mmCIF file of C-alpha atoms and ligand atoms in Angstrom:
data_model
loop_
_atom_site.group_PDB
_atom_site.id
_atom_site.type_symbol
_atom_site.label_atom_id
_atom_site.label_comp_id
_atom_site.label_asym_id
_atom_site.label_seq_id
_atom_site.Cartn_x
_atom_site.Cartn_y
_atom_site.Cartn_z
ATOM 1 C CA UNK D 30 94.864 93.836 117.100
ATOM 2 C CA UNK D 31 92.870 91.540 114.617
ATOM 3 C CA UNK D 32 93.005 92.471 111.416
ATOM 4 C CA UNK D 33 96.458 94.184 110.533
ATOM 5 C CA UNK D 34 94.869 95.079 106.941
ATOM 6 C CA UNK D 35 94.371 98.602 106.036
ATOM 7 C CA UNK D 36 96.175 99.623 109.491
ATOM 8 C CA UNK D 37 99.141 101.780 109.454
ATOM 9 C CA UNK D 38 102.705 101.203 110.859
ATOM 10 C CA UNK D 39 105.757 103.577 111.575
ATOM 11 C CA UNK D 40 109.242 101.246 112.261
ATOM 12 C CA UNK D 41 112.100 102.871 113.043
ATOM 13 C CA UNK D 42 115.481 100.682 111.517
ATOM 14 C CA UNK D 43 113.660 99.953 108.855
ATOM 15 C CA UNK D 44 116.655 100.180 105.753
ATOM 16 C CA UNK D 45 118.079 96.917 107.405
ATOM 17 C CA UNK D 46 117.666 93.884 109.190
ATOM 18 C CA UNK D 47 115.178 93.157 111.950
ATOM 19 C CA UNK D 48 113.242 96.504 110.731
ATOM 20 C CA UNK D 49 113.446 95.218 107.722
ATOM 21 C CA UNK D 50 111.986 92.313 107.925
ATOM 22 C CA UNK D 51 109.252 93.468 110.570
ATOM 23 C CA UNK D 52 108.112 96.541 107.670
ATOM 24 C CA UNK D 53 108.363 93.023 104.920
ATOM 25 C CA UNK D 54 106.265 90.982 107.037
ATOM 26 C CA UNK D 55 104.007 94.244 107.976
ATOM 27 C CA UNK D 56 103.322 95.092 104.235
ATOM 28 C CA UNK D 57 102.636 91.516 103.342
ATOM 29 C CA UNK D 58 99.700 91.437 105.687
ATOM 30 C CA UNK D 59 98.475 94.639 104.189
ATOM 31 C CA UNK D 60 99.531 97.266 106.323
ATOM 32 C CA UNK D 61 100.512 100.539 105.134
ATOM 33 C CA UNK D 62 104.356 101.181 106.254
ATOM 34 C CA UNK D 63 106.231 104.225 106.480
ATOM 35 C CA UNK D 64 109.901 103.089 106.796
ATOM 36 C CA UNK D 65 112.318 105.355 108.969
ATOM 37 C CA UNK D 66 116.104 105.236 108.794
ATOM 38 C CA UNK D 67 119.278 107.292 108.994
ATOM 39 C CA UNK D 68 120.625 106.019 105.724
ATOM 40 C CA UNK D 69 118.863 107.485 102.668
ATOM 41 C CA UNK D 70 120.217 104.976 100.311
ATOM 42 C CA UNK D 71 119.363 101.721 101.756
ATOM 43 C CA UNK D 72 116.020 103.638 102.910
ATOM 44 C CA UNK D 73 115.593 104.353 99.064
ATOM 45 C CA UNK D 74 116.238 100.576 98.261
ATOM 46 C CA UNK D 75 114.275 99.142 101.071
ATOM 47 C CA UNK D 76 111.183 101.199 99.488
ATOM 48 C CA UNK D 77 111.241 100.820 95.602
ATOM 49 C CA UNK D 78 111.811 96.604 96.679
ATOM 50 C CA UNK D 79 108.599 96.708 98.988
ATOM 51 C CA UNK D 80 106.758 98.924 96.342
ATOM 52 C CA UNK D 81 107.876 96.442 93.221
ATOM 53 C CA UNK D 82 105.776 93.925 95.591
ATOM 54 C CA UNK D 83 103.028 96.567 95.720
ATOM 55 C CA UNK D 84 102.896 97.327 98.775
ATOM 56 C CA UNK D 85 101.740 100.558 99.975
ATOM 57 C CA UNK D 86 104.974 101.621 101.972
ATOM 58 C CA UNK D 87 106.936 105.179 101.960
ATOM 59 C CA UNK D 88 110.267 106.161 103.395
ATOM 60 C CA UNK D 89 111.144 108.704 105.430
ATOM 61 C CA UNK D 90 114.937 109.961 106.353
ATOM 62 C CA UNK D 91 115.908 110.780 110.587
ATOM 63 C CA UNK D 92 118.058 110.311 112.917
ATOM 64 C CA UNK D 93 115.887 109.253 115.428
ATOM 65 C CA UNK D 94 118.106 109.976 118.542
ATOM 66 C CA UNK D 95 117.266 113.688 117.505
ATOM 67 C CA UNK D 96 113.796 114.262 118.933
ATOM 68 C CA UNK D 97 112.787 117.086 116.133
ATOM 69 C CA UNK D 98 114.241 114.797 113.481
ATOM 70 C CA UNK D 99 111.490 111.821 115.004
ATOM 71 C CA UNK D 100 108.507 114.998 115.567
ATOM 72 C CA UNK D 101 109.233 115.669 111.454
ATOM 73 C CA UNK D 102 109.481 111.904 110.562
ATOM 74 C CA UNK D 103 105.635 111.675 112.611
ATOM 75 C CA UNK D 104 104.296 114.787 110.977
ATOM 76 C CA UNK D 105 105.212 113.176 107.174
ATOM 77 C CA UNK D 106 103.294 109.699 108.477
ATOM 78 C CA UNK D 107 100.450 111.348 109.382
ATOM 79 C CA UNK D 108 100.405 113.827 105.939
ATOM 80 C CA UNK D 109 100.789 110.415 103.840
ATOM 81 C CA UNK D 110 98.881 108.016 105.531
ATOM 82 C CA UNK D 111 96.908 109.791 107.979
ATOM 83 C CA UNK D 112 95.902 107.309 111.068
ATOM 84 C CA UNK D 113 98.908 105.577 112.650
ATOM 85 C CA UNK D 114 97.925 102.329 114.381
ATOM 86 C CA UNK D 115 101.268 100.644 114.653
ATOM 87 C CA UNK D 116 104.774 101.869 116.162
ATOM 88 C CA UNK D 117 108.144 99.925 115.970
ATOM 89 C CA UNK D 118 110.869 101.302 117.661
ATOM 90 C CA UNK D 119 113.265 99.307 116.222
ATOM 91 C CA UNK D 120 116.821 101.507 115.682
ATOM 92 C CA UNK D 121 119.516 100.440 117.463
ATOM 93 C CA UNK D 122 123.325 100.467 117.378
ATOM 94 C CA UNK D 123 125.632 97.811 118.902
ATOM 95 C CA UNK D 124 129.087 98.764 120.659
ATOM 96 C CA UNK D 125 130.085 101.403 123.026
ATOM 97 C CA UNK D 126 133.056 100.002 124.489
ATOM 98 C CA UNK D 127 133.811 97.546 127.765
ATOM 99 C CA UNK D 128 135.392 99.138 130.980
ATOM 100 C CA UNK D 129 138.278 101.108 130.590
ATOM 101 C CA UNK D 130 136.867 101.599 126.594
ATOM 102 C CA UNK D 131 134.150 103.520 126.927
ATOM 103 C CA UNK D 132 133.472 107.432 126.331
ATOM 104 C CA UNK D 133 130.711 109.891 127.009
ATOM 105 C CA UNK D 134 130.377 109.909 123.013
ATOM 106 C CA UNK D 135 129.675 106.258 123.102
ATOM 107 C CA UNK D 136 127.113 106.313 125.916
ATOM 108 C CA UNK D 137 125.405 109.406 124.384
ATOM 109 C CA UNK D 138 125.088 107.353 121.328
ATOM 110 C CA UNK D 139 123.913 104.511 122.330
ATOM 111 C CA UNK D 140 121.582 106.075 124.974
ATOM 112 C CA UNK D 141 120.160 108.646 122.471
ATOM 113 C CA UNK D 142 119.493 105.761 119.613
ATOM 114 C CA UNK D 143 118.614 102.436 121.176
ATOM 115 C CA UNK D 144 117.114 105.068 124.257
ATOM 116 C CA UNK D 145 115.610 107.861 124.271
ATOM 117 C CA UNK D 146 114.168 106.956 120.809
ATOM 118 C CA UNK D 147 112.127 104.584 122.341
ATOM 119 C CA UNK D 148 110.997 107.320 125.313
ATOM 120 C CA UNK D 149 110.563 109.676 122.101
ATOM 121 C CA UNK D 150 108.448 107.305 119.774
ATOM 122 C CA UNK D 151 106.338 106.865 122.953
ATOM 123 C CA UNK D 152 105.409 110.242 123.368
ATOM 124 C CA UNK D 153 104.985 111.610 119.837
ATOM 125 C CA UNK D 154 103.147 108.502 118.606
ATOM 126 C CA UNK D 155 101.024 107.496 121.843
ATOM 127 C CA UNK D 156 98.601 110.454 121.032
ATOM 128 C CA UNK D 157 98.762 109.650 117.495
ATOM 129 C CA UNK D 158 97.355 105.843 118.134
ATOM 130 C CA UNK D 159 95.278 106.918 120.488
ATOM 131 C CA UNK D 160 93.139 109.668 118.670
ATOM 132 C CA UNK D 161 91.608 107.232 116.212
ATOM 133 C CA UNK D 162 89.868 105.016 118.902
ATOM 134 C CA UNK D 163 90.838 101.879 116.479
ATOM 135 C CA UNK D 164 93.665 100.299 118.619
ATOM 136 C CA UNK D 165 97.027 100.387 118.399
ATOM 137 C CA UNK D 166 100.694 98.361 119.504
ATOM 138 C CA UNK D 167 103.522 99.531 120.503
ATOM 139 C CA UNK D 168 106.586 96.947 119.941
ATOM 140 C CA UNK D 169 110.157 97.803 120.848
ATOM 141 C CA UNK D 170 113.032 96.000 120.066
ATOM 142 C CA UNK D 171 115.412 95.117 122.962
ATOM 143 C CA UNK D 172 117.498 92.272 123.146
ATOM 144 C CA UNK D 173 117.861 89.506 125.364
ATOM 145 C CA UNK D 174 120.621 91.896 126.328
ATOM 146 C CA UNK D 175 117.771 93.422 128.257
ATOM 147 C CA UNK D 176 117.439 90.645 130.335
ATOM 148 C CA UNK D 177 120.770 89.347 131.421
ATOM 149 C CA UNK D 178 123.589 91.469 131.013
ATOM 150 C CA UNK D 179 125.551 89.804 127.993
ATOM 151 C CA UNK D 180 127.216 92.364 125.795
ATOM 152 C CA UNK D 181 128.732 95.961 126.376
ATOM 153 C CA UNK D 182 127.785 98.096 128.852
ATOM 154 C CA UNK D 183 125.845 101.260 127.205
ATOM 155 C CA UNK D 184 123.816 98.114 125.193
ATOM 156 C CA UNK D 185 123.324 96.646 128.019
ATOM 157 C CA UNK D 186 121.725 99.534 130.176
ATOM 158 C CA UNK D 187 119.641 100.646 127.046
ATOM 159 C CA UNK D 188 118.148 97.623 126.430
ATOM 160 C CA UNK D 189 117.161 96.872 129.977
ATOM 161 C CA UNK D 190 115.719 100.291 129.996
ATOM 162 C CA UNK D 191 114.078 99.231 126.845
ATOM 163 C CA UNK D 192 112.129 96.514 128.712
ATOM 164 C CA UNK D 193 111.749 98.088 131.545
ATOM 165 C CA UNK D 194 109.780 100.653 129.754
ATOM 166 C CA UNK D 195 107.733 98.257 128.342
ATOM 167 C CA UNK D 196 106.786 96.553 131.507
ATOM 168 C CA UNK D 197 105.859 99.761 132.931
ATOM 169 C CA UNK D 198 103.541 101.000 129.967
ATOM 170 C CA UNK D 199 102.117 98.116 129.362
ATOM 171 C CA UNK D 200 99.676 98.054 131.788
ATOM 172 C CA UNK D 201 99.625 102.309 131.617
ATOM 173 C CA UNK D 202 98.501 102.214 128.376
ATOM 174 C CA UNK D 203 96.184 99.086 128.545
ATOM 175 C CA UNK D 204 92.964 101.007 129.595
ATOM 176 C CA UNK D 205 93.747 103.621 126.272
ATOM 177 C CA UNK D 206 93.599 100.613 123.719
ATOM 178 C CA UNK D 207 97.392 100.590 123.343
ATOM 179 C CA UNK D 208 98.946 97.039 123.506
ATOM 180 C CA UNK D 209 102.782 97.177 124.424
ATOM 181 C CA UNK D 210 105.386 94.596 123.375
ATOM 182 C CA UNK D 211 108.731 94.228 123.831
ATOM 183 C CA UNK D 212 110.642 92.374 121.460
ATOM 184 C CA UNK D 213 113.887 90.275 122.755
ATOM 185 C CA UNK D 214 115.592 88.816 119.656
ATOM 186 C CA UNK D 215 118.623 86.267 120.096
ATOM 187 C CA UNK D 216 120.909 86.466 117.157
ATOM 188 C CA UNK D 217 120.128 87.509 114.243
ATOM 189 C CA UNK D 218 121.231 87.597 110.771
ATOM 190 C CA UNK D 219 121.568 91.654 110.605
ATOM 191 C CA UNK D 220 124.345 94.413 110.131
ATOM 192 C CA UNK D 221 124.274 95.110 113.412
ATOM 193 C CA UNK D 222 128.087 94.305 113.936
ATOM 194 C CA UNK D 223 128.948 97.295 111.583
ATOM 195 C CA UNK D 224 127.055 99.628 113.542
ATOM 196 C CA UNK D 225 129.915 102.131 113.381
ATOM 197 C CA UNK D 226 128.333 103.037 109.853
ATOM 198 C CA UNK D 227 125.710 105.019 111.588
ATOM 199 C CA UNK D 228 127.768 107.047 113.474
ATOM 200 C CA UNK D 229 126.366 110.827 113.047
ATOM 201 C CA UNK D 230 128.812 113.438 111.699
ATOM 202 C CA UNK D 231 127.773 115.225 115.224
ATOM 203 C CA UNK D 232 129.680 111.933 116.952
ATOM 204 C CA UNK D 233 132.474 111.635 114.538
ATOM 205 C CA UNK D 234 135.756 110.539 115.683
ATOM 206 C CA UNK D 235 134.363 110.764 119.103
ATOM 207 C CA UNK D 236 132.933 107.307 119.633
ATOM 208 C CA UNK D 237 134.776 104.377 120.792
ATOM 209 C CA UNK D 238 135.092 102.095 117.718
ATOM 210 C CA UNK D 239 135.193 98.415 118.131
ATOM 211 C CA UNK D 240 138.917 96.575 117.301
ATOM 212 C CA UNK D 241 139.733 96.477 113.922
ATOM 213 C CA UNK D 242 139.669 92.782 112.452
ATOM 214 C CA UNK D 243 142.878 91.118 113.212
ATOM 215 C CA UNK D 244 143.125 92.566 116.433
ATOM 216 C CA UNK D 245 139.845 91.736 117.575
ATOM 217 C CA UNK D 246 138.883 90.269 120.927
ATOM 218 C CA UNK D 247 137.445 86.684 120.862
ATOM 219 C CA UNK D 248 133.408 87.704 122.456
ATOM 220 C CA UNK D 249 133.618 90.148 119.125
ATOM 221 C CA UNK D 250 134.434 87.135 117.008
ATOM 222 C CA UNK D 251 132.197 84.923 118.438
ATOM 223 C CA UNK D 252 129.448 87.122 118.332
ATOM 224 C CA UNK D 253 130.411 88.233 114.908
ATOM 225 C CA UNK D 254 130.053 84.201 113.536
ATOM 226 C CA UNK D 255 127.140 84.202 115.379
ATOM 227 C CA UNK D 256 125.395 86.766 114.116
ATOM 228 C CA UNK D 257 126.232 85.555 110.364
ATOM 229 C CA UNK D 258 124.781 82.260 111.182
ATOM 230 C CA UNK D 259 121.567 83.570 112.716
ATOM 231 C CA UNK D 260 117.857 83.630 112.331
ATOM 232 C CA UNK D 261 116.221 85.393 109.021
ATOM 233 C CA UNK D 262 115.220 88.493 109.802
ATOM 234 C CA UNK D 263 112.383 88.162 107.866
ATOM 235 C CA UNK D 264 111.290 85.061 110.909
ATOM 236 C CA UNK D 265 111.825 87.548 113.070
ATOM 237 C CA UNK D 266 109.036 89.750 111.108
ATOM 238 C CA UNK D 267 106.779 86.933 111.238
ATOM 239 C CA UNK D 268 107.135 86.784 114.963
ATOM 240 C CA UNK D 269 106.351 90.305 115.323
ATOM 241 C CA UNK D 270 103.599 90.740 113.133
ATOM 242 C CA UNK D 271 101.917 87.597 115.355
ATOM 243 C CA UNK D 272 103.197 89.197 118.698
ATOM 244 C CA UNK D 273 100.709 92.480 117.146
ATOM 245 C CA UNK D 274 97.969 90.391 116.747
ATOM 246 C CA UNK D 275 98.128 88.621 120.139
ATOM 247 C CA UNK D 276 99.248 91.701 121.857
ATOM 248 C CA UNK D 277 102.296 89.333 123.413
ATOM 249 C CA UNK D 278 103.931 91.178 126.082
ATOM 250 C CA UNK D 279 107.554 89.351 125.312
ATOM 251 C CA UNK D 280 108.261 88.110 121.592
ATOM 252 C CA UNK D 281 111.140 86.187 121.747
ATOM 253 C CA UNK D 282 113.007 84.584 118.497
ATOM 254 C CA UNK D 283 114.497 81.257 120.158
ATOM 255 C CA UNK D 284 114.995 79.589 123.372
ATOM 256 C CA UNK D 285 118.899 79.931 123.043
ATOM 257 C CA UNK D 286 119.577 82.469 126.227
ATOM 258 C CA UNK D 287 116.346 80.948 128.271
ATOM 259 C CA UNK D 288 118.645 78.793 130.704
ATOM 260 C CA UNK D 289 120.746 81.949 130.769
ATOM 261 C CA UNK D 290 117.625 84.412 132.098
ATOM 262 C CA UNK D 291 117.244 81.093 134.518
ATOM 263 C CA UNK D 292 120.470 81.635 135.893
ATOM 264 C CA UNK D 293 119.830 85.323 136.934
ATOM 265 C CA UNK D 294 116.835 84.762 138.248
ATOM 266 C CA UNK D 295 118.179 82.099 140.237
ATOM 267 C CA UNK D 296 120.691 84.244 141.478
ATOM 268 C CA UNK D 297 118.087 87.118 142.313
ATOM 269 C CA UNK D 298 116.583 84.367 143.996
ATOM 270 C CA UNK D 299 119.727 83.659 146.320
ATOM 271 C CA UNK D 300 120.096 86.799 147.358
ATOM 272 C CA UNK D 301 116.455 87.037 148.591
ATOM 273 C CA UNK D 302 117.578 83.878 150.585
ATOM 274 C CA UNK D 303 120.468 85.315 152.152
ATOM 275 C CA UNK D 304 118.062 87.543 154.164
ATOM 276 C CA UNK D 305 114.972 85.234 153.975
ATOM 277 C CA UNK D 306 115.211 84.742 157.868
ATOM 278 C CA UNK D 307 116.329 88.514 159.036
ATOM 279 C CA UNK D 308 113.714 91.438 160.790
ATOM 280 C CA UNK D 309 114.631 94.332 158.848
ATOM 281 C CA UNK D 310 115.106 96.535 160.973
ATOM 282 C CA UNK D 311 113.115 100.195 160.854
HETATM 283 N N1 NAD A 14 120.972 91.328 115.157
HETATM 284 C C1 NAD A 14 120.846 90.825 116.360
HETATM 285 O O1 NAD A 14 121.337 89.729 116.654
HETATM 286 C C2 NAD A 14 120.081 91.593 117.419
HETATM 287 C C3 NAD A 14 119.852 90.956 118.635
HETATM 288 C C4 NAD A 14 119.141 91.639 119.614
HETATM 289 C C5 NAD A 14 118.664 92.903 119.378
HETATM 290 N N2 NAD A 14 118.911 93.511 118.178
HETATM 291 C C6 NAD A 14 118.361 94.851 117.981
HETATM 292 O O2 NAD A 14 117.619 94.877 116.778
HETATM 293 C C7 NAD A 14 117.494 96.219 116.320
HETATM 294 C C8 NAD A 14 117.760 96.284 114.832
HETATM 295 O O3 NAD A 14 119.132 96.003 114.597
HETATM 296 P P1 NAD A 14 119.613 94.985 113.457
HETATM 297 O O4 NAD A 14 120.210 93.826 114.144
HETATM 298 O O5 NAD A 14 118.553 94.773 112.459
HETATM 299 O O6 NAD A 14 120.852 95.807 112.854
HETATM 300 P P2 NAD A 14 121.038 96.573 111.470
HETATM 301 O O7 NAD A 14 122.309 97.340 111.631
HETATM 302 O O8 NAD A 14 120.944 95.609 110.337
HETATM 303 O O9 NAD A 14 119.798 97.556 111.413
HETATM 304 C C9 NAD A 14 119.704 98.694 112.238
HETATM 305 C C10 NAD A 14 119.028 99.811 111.454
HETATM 306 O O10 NAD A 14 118.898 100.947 112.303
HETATM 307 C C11 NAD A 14 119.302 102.107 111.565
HETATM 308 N N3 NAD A 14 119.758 103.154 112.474
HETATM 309 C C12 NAD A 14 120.883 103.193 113.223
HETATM 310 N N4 NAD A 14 120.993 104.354 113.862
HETATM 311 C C13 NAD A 14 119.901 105.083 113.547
HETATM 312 C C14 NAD A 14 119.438 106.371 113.909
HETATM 313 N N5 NAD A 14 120.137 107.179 114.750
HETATM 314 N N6 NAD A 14 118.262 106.807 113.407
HETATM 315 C C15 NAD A 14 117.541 106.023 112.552
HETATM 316 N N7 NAD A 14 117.943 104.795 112.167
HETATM 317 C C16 NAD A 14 119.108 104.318 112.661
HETATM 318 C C17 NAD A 14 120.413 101.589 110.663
HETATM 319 O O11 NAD A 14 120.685 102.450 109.565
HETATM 320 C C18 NAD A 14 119.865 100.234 110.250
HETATM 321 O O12 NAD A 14 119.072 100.334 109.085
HETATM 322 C C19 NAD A 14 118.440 97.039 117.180
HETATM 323 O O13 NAD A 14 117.707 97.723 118.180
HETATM 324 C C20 NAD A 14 119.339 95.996 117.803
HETATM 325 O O14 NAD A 14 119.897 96.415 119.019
HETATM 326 C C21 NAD A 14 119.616 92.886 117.200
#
């Protein structure tokens, strides 16, 4: 996609962090944004800041691992802004639990968020960028958790689901004038370790909560000081707004975990060798 100006983006996340800074970096290049989060108040505050710039952006409040909740949020983009060129499924939550930690509460909510949001967004707003005949991007925030196995397990299956998505609608939707990208950020400098404050009233007291501070296990804390110390979001923005334009299939933030995705595909590889010199058998 060429010329991002006048275009019009939905991005899910948007009160915080990465969505933050892609709906900043969106808006700067003159594309109309309609902002979608579960919290009102830093929705509110994301909005009036990007409007004080003059940007043409709205806000609209969903909990987007509620399907009607993302239908409603796609009906008010569409009533404001009409066209929609531009989708970012962005939401996520972090935690879940480790083995012997984990609930069905935790899975559900970190399937239905970081998900099925995705599969959602995908179906309600593939139509949508496809009716105008203009062009349109798809970019979904994974992780590079969606390429080697890193953090907890319900973040870990949702964001390889993420790219795996991706991969496969990529080429799907190439032929409708939909470009899909999948966006694997490293760490960055986001509230994404106090995910618990998005837990739905529908989940509370149900979810496995990470350790409380004091008691916390050392990956937390590294990842934690990490996390503090990483990349602006508002790079990150950059990035994506340039993955749009080039229609990049992978955006990545840094090369920090690339001799890590080297590792597992050099273990793939060795278990292609172990059988290299067998007749399967049929
Ligand atoms: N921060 C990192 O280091 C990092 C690394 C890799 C991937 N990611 C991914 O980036 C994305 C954005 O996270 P972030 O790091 O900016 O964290 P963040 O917590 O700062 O932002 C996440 C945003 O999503 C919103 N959200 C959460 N649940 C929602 C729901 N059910 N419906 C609508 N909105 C909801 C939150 O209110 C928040 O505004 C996530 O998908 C996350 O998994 C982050």
């Amino acid at each position: 996609m060429d010329d991002l100006a006048g275009k019009t983006a939905f991005v899910t996340g948007a009160a915080s962090g990465i969505g933050l800074g892609i709906a900043t970096a969106l808006a700067q290049a003159g594309v109309k944004v309609m902002l979608c989060d579960i919290e009102a108040e830093a929705l509110d505050a994301a909005v009036a800041a990007l409007q004080a710039s003059n940007a043409d952006v709205a806000g609209v409040v969903a909990d987007v691992s509620l399907k009607a909740q993302l239908q409603a949020a796609a009906d008010a983009t569409v009533a404001r802004y009409g066209k929609v060129h531009i989708l970012v499924n962005n939401a996520g939550v972090g935690g879940g639990g480790g083995y012997g930690e984990w609930n069905d509460a935790s899975w559900d909510w970190t399937i239905g968020v970081n998900l099925m949001s995705v599969v959602w967004g995908v179906e309600i707003f593939g139509p949508l960028l496809e009716s105008h005949g203009e062009g349109g991007q798809i970019v979904s925030t994974a992780s590079m958790a969606g390429l080697i196995a890193a953090v907890a397990p319900a973040y870990n299956v949702t964001k390889y689901g993420v790219v795996a998505l991706s991969e496969g609608l990529r080429p799907a939707l190439a032929g409708r004038g939909i470009g899909v990208s999948v966006l694997c950020p490293g760490f960055i400098r986001t509230r994404i370790m106090e995910s618990q404050r998005n837990i739905p009233d529908r989940l509370a007291g149900s979810v496995a909560l990470p350790p409380e501070a004091g008691e916390d296990d050392t990956f937390r804390q590294m990842a934690i000081a990490a996390i503090t110390h990483g990349i602006d979001p508002l790079y990150v923005g950059e990035l994506v707004r340039e993955g749009i334009e080039g229609d990049w299939p992978y955006i990545f933030t840094d090369t920090q975990f690339e001799p890590a995705v080297d590792a597992r595909f050099a273990a793939i590889k060795a278990g292609f060798d172990k059988i290299r010199d067998r007749k399967p058998q049929y």
